[in-house]
Coordinates of C-alpha atoms in Angstrom, one line a residue:
X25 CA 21.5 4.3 -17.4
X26 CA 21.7 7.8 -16.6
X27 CA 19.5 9.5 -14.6
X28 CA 18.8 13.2 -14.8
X29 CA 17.8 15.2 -12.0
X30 CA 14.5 15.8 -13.2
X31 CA 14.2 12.1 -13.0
X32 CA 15.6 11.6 -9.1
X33 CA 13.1 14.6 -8.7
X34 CA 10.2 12.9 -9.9
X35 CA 11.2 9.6 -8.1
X36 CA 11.4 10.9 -5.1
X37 CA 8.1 13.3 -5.1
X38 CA 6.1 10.1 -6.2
X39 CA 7.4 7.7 -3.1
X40 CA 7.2 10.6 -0.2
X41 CA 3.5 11.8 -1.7
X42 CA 2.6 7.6 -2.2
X43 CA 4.0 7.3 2.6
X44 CA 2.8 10.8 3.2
X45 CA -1.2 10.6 2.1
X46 CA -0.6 6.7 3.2
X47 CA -0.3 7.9 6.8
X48 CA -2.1 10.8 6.6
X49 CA -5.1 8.5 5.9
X50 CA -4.4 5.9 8.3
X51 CA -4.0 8.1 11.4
X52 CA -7.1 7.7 13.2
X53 CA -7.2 4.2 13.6
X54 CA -8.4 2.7 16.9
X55 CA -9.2 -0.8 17.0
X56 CA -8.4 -4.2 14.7
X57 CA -11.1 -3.8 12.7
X58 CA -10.2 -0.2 11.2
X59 CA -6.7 -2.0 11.2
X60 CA -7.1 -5.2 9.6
X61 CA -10.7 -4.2 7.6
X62 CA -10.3 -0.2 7.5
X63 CA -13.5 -0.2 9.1
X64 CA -15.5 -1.4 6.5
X65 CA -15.3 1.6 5.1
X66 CA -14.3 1.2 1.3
X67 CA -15.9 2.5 -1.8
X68 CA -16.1 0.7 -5.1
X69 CA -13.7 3.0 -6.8
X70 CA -10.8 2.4 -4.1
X71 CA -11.7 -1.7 -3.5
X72 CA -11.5 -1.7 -7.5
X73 CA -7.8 0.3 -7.7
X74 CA -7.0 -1.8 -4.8
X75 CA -7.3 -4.8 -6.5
X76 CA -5.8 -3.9 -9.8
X77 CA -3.0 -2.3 -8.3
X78 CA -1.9 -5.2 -5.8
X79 CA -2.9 -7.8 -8.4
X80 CA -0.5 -6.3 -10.6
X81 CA 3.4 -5.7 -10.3
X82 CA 6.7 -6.2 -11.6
X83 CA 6.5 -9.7 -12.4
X84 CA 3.7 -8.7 -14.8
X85 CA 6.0 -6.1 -16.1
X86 CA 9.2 -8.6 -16.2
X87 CA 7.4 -11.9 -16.1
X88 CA 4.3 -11.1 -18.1
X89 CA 6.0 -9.1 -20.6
X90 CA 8.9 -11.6 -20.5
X91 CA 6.8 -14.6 -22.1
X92 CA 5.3 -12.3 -24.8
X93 CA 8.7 -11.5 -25.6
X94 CA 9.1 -15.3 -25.6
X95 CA 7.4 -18.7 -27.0
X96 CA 3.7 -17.7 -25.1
X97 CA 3.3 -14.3 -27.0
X98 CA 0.2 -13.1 -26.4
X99 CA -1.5 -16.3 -25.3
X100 CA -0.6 -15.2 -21.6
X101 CA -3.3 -12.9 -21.7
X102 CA -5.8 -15.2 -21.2
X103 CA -4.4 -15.2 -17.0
X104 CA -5.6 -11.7 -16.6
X105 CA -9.2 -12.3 -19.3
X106 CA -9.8 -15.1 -17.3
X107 CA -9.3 -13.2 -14.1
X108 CA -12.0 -10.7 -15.2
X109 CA -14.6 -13.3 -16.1
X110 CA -13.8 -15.0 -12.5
X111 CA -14.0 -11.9 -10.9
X112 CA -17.6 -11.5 -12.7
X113 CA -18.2 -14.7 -10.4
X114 CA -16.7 -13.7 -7.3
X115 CA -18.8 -10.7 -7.0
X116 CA -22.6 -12.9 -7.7
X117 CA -22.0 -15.8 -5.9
X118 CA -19.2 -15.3 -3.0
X119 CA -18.6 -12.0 -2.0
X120 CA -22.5 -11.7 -0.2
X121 CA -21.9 -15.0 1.9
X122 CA -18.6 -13.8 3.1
X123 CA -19.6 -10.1 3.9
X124 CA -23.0 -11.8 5.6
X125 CA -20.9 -13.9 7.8
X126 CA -18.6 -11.0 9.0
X127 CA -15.3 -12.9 8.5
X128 CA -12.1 -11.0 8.9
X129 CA -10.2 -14.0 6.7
X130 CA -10.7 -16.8 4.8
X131 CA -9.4 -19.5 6.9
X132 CA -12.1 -18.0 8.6
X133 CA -14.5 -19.2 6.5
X134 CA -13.3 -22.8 6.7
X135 CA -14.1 -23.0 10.7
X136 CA -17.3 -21.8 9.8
X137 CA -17.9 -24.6 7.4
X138 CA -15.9 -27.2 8.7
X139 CA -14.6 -26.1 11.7
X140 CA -11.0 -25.5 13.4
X141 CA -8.7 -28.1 11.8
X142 CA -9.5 -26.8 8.0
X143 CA -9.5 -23.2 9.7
X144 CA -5.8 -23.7 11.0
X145 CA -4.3 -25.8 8.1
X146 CA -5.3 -23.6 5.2
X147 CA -3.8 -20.5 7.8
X148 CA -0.5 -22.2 8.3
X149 CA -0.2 -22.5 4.2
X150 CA -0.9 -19.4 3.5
X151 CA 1.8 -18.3 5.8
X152 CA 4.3 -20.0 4.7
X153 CA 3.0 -19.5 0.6
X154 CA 3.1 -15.3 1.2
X155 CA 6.9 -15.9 2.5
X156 CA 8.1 -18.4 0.0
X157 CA 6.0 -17.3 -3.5
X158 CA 4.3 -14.2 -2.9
X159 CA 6.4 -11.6 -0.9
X160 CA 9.6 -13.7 -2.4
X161 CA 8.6 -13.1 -6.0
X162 CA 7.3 -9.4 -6.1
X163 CA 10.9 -8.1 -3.9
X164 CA 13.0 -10.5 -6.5
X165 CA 11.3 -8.8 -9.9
X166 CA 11.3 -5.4 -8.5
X167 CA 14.9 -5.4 -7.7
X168 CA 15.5 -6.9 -10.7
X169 CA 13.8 -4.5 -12.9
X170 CA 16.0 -1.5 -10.8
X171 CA 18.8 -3.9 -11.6
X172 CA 18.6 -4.5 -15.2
X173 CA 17.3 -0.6 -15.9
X174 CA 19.4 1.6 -13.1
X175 CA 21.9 -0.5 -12.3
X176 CA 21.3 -0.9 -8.7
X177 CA 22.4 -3.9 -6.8
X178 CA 20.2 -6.9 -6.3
X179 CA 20.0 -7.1 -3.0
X180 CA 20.0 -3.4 -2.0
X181 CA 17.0 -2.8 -4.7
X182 CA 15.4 -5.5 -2.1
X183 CA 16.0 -4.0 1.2
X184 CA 14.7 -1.0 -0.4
X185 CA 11.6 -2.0 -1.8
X186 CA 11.0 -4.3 1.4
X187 CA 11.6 -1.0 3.9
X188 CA 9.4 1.1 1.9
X189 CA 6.8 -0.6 1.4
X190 CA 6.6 -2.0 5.2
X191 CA 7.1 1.7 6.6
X192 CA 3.3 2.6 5.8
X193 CA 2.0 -0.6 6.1
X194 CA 2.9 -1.3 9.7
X195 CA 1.5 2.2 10.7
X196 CA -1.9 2.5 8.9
X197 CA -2.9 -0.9 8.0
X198 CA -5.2 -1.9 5.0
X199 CA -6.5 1.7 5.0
X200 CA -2.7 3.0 4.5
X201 CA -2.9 0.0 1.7
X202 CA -5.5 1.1 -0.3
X203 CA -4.9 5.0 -0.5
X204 CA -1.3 4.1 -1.1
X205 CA -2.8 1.5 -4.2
X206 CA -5.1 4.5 -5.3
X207 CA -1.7 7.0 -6.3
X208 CA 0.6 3.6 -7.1
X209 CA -2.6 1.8 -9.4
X210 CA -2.9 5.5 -11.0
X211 CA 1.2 5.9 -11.9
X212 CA 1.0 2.3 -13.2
X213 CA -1.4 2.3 -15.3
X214 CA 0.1 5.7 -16.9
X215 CA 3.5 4.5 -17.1
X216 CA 2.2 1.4 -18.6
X217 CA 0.6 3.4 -21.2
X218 CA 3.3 5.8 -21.8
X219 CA 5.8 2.9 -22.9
X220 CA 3.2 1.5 -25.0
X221 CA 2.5 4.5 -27.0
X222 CA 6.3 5.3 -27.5
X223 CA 6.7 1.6 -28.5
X224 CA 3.7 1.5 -31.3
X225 CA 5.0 4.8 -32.8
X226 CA 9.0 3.3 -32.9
X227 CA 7.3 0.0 -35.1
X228 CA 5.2 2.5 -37.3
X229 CA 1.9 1.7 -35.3
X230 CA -1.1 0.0 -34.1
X231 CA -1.7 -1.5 -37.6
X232 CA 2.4 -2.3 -38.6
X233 CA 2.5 -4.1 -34.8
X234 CA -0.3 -6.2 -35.9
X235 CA 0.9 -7.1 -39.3
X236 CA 4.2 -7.6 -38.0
X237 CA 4.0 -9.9 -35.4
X238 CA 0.9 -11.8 -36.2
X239 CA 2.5 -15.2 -35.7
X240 CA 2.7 -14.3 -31.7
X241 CA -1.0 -12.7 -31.1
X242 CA -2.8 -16.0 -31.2
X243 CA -4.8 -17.2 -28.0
X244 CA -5.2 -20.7 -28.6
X245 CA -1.8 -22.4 -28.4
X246 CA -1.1 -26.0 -29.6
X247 CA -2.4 -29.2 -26.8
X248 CA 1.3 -30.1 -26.6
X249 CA 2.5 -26.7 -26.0
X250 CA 4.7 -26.8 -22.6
X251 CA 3.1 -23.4 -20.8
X252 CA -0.8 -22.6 -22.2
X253 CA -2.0 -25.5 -24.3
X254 CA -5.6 -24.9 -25.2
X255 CA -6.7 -28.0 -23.0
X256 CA -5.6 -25.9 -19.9
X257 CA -8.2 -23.2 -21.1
X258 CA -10.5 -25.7 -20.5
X259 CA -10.2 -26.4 -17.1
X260 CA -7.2 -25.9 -15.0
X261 CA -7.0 -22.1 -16.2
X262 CA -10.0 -21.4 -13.7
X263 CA -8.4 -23.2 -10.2
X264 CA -5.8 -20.8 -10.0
X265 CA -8.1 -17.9 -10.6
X266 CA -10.9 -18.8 -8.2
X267 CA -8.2 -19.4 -5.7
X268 CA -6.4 -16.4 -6.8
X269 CA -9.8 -14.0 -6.4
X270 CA -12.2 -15.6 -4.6
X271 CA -10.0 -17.4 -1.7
X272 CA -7.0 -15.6 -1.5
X273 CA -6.7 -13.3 1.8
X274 CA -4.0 -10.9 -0.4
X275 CA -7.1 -10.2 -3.1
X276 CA -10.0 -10.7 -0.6
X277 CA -9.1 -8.1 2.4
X278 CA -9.9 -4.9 0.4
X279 CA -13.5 -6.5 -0.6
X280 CA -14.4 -7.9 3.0
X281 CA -13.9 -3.9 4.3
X282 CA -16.5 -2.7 1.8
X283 CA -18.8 -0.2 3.1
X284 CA -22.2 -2.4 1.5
X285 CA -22.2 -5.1 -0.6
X286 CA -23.3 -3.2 -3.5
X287 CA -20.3 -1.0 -3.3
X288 CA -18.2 -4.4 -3.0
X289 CA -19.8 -5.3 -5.9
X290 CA -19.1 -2.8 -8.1
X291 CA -15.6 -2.6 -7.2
X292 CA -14.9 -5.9 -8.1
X293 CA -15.8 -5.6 -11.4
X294 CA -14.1 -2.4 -11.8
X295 CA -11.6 -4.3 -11.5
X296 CA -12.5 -6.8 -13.8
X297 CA -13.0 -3.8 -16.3
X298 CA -9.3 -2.9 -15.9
X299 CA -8.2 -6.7 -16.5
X300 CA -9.9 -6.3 -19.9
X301 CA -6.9 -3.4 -21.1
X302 CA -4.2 -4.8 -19.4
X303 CA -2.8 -7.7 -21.4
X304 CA -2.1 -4.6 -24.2
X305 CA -0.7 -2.2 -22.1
X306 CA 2.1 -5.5 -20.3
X307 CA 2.1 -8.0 -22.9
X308 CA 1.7 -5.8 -26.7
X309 CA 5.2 -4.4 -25.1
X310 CA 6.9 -7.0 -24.7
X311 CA 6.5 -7.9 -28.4
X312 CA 7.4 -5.0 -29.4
X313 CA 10.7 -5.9 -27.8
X314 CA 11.0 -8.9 -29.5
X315 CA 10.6 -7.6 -32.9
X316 CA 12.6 -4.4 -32.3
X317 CA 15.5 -5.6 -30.2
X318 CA 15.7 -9.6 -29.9
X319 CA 19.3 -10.0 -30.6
X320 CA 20.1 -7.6 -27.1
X321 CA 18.0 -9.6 -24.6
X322 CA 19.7 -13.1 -23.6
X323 CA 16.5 -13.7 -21.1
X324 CA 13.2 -13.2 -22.0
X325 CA 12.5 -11.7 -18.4
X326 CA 14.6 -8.6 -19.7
X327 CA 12.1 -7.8 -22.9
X328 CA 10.4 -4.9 -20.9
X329 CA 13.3 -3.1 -19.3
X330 CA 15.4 -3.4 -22.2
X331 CA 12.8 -1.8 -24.1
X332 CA 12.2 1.2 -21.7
X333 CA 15.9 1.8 -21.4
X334 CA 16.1 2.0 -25.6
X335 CA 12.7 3.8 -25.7
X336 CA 12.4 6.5 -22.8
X337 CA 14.3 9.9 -23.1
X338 CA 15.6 11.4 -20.3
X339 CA 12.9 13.0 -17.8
X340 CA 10.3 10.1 -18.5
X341 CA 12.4 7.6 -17.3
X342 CA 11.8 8.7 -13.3
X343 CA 8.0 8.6 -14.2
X344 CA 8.6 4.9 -15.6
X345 CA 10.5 4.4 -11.6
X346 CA 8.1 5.8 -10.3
X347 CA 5.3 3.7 -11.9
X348 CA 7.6 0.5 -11.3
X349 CA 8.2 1.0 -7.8
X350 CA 4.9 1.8 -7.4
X351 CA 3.9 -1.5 -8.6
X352 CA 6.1 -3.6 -6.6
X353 CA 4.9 -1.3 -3.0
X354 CA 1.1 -1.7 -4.1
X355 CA 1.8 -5.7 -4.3
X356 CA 3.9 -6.1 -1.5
X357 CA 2.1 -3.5 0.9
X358 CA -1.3 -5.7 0.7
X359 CA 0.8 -9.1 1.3
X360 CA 2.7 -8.0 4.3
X361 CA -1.1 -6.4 5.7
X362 CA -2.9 -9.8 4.4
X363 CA -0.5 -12.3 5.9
X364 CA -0.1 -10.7 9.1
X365 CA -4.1 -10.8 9.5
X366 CA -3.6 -14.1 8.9
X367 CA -1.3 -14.6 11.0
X368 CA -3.1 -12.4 14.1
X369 CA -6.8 -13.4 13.5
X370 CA -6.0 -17.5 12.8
X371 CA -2.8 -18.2 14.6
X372 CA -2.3 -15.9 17.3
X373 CA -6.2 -14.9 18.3
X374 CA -7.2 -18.4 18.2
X375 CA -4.5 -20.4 18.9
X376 CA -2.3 -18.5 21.3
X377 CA -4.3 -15.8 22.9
X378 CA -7.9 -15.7 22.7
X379 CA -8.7 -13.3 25.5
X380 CA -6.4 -10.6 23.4
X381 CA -8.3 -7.3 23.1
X382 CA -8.1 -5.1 20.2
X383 CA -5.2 -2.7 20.6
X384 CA -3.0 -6.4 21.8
X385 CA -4.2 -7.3 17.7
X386 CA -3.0 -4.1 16.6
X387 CA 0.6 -4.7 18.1
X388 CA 0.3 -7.7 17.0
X389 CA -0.5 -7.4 13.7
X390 CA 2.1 -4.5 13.4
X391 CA 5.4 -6.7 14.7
X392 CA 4.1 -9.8 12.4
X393 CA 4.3 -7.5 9.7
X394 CA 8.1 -6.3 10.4
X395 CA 8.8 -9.7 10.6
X396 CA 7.1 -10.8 7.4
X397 CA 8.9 -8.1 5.7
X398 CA 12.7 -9.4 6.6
X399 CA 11.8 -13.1 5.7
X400 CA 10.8 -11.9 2.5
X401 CA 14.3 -9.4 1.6
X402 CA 16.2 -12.7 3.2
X403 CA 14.4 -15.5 1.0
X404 CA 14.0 -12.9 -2.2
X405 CA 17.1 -14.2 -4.7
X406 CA 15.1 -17.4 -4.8
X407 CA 13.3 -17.1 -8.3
X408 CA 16.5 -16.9 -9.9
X409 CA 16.5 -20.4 -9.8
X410 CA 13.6 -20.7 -12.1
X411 CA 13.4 -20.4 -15.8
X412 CA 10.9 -17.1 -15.6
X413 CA 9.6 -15.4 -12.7
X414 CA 5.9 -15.4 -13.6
X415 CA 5.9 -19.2 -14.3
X416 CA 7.2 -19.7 -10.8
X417 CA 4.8 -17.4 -9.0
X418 CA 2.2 -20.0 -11.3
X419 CA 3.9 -23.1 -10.8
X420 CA 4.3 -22.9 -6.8
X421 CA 0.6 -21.8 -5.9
X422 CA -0.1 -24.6 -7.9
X423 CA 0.4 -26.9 -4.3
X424 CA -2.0 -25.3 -2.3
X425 CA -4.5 -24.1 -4.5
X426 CA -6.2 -27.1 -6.2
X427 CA -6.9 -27.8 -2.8
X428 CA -8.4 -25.1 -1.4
X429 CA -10.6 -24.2 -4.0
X430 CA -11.9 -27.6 -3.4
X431 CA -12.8 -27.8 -0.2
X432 CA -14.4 -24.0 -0.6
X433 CA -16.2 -25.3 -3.6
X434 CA -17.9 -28.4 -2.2
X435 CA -18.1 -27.1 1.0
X436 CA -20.3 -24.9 -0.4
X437 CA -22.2 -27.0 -2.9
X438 CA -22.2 -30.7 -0.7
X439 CA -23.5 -29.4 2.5
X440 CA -22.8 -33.3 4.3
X441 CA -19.7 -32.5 3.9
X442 CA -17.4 -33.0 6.7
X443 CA -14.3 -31.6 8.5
X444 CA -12.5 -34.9 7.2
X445 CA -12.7 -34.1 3.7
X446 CA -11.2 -31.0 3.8
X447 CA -8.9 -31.7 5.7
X448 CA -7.8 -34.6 3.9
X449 CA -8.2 -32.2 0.6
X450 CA -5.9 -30.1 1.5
X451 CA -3.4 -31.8 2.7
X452 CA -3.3 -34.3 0.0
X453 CA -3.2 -31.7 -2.7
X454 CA 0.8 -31.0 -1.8
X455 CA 1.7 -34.4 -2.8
X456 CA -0.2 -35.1 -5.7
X457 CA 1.0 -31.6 -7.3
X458 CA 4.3 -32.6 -6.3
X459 CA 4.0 -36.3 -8.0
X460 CA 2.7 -34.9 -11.1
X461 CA 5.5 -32.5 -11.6
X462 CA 8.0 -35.4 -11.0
X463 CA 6.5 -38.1 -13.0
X464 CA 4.8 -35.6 -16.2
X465 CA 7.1 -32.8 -16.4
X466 CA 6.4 -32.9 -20.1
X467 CA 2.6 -32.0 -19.1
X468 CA 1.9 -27.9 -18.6
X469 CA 1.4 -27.5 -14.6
X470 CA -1.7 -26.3 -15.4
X471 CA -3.7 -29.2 -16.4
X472 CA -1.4 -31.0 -12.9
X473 CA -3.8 -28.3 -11.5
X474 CA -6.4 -30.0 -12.9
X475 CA -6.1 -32.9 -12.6
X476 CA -5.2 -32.7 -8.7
X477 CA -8.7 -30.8 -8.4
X478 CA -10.4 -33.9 -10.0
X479 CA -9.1 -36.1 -8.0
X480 CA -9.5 -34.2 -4.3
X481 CA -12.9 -33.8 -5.6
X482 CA -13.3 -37.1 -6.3
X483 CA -11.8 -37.9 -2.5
X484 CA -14.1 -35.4 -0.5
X485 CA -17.1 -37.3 -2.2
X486 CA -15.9 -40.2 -1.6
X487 CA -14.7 -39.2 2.5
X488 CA -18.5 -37.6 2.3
X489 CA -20.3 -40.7 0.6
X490 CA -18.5 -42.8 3.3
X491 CA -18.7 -40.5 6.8
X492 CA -21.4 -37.6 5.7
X493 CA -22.7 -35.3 8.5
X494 CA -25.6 -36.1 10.8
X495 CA -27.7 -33.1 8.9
X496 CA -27.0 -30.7 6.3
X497 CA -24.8 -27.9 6.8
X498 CA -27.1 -24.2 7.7
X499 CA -25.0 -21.2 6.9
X500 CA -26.4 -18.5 9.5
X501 CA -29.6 -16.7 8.6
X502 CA -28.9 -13.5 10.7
X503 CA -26.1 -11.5 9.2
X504 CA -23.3 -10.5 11.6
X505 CA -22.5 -7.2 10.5
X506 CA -24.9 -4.0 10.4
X507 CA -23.4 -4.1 6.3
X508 CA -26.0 -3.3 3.6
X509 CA -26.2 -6.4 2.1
X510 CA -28.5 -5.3 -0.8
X511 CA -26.7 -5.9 -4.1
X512 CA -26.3 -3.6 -7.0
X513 CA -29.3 -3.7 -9.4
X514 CA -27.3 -3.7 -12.1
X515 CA -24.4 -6.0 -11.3
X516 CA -25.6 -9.1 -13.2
X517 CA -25.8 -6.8 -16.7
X518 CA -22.7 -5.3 -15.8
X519 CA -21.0 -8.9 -15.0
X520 CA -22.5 -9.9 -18.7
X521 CA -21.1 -7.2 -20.4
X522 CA -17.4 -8.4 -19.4
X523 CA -18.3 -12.0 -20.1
X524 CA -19.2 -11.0 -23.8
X525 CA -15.9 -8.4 -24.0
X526 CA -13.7 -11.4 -23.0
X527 CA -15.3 -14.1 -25.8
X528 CA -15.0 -11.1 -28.2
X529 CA -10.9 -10.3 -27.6
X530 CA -10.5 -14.4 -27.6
X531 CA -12.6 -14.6 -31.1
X532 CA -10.8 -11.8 -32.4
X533 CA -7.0 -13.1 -31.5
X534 CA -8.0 -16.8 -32.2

């Protein structure tokens, strides 16, 4: 694809405005708390652009859009509806206990509960799961995209995704983060939009695209179907999302530096808003591919790009780079700041160096994120190896999380609970994932999710029926941050209203 100047023009305007205001905003931090939690400092409309715009990337745009083109259609939606009924949750029930206890992560959390042994194990996963899945898989779909669309070589795309995006985010921190997400969120969503429009008007519009392709916009999928049968929708759609949103350091960070709860609050359901619109403006396009250009695209992870390169003129198409490397610096900036909390506050803090002051944490936190960024450009090429880069990302996290939103879960609900069970959990959950993939690959991963989370349940009661503790488990009464913890009066009519938007989109694509 040819690129005009206009386009290098726009390209390169968007990516030095996206470091510039990224460090401009960042340059007054002091101590590891503006670092790591941008001093608690957030407002709802930022925490909510934040979210959307890490959340989402280019293997939404390639893998997302890839199984619309494909078997799945639109029935892949239901990750991101699902996501904004779970975020609904998030912000009731656990967003005011973690912002009450003060916690800078959520292994965090776990030594709380439990104590250190959880604290430690669910750190040293999370580690290794950023490297291996997360960084891996948002540096591999970027470069792809720049591959398939401009041409660019694999592994240079990744080096330069990977230097970007670790350029402001070693400097400023999450603050740097989540101005960068504010511009990078915008030019997504816009771009997204842009190639929808031109895509409805090339298949004669909303109402032709409907007519057309009705056979692919149905949410309820077959029990036997190999990626989304309806029995997953049931249960073991829901463990990857609570661990996803609720548990997940990359998702949690830009929530636990909220200014008040109430601002937390809203955020997180504007970002459950946003999750309603954006199955149309990823997925819709990708089946638009498919009925416009099916016999050009070999691999259903192409559907997107192949479509932008038939659909956008000259002049567009660096506002659609822009937009796309936006997406993959948004994603990859708040992994490279998350893990290397992680890595500071739970490895390094506790483990190695307790007596470590703030501006040690800073350095700290800024070298682990150099690092983290290399591993990631060296591991990248992995997902090639899989059939479709956004049943990977799904598929891997699958090992961990089962577990972990266990032993949150009941450690929350069982108060006897003890360190034991967790730690059991959690390490059991790798190789009963594992098992179920070996023996029942003909089953969907998603109800192996499940299932695993049945069963660790079914072991912490039986570790806590057998060894309890001495007395319920207290949470702290005194909060240990000067936070408003007052929530929003209107956040529960607010969470209903997505709740009843969600059972109205899955009623009206049954």
């Amino acid at each position: 694809m040819n690129l005009s100047w206009i386009d290098i023009t726009a390209f390169a305007l968007f990516v030095l405005g996206v470091v510039a205001v990224s460090l401009i905003a960042s340059r007054k931090e002091k101590d590891s708390e503006e670092y790591f939690l941008a001093g608690r400092s957030l407002s709802w409309w930022l925490i909510g652009f934040s979210l959307i715009a890490s959340n989402i990337s280019t293997e939404h745009f390639v893998g997302m859009a890839g199984q619309g083109f494909g078997a799945v259609g639109l029935a892949v939606a239901s990750y991101e509806w699902y996501a904004a009924v779970v975020l609904v949750l998030v912000a009731l029930v656990f967003l005011p206990r973690f912002l009450k206890l003060g916690i800078y992560t959520m292994p965090e959390f776990l030594e709380v509960r439990y104590g250190k042994m959880p604290r430690t194990i669910m750190a040293v996963f999370m580690m290794i799961a950023y490297v291996v899945v997360a960084l891996v898989t948002v540096l591999y779909s970027g470069a792809l995209g720049l591959q398939t669309i401009f041409g660019m070589d694999l592994v240079q795309g990744i080096w330069l995704i990977g230097l970007l995006a670790a350029t402001y985010t070693i400097y400023g921190g999450l603050k740097a983060v989540v101005w960068s997400d504010l511009l990078q969120g915008a030019a997504l969503l816009l771009g997204g939009a842009m190639v929808l429009v031109l895509g409805l008007r090339e298949v004669g519009g909303l109402g032709a695209f409907l007519a057309h392709n009705g056979e692919k916009l149905h949410m309820i999928l077959p029990a036997d179907h190999p990626d989304i049968p309806w029995t997953a929708l049931l249960f073991g759609m829901f463990i990857p999302h609570f661990f996803y949103w609720g548990f997940n350091q990359f998702i949690t960070q830009r929530t636990l530096g909220a200014k008040s709860l109430a601002e937390g609050q809203k955020g997180i359901l504007f970002a459950a808003g946003l999750k309603l619109i954006l199955p149309i403006l990823i997925i819709f396009p990708g089946i638009i591919a498919w009925q416009l250009y099916r016999e050009q695209i070999a691999v259903d992870d192409q559907a997107y790009v192949v479509l932008v390169k038939n659909l956008l003129p000259a002049g567009l198409r660096g506002l659609f780079f822009a937009a796309l490397f936006g997406a993959v610096m948004s994603s990859l900036d708040s992994m490279l700041n998350s893990a290397s909390t992680i890595f500071t506050m739970d490895i390094y803090k506790r483990l190695l160096k307790p007596q470590a002051d703030t501006k040690s944490l800073m350095r700290v936190g800024r070298w682990s994120t150099a690092a983290l960024a290399v591993f990631g450009c060296l591991l990248a090429p992995l997902p090639a190896h899989f059939s479709g880069v956004y049943t990977y990302v799904q598929m891997i996290w699958g090992f961990i999380s089962p577990g972990i939103v266990a032993v949150f879960v009941f450690g929350l609900l069982v108060r006897r609970a003890p360190a034991a069970a967790a730690n059991t959990a959690m390490l059991m959950g790798i190789p009963l994932y594992g098992l179920l993939l070996w023996k029942l690959p003909q089953v969907a991963f998603l109800n192996h999710m499940g299932i695993t989370f049945v069963v660790i349940v079914l072991l912490m009661a039986l570790i806590t029926w057998w060894k309890p503790l001495a007395k319920p488990f207290a949470f702290p009464d005194k909060p240990a941050t000067n936070l408003d913890l007052r929530p929003d009066a209107n956040i529960r009519w607010y969470g209903l209203a997505i709740v009843l938007a969600v059972v109205g989109l899955y009623i009206f694509f049954w």
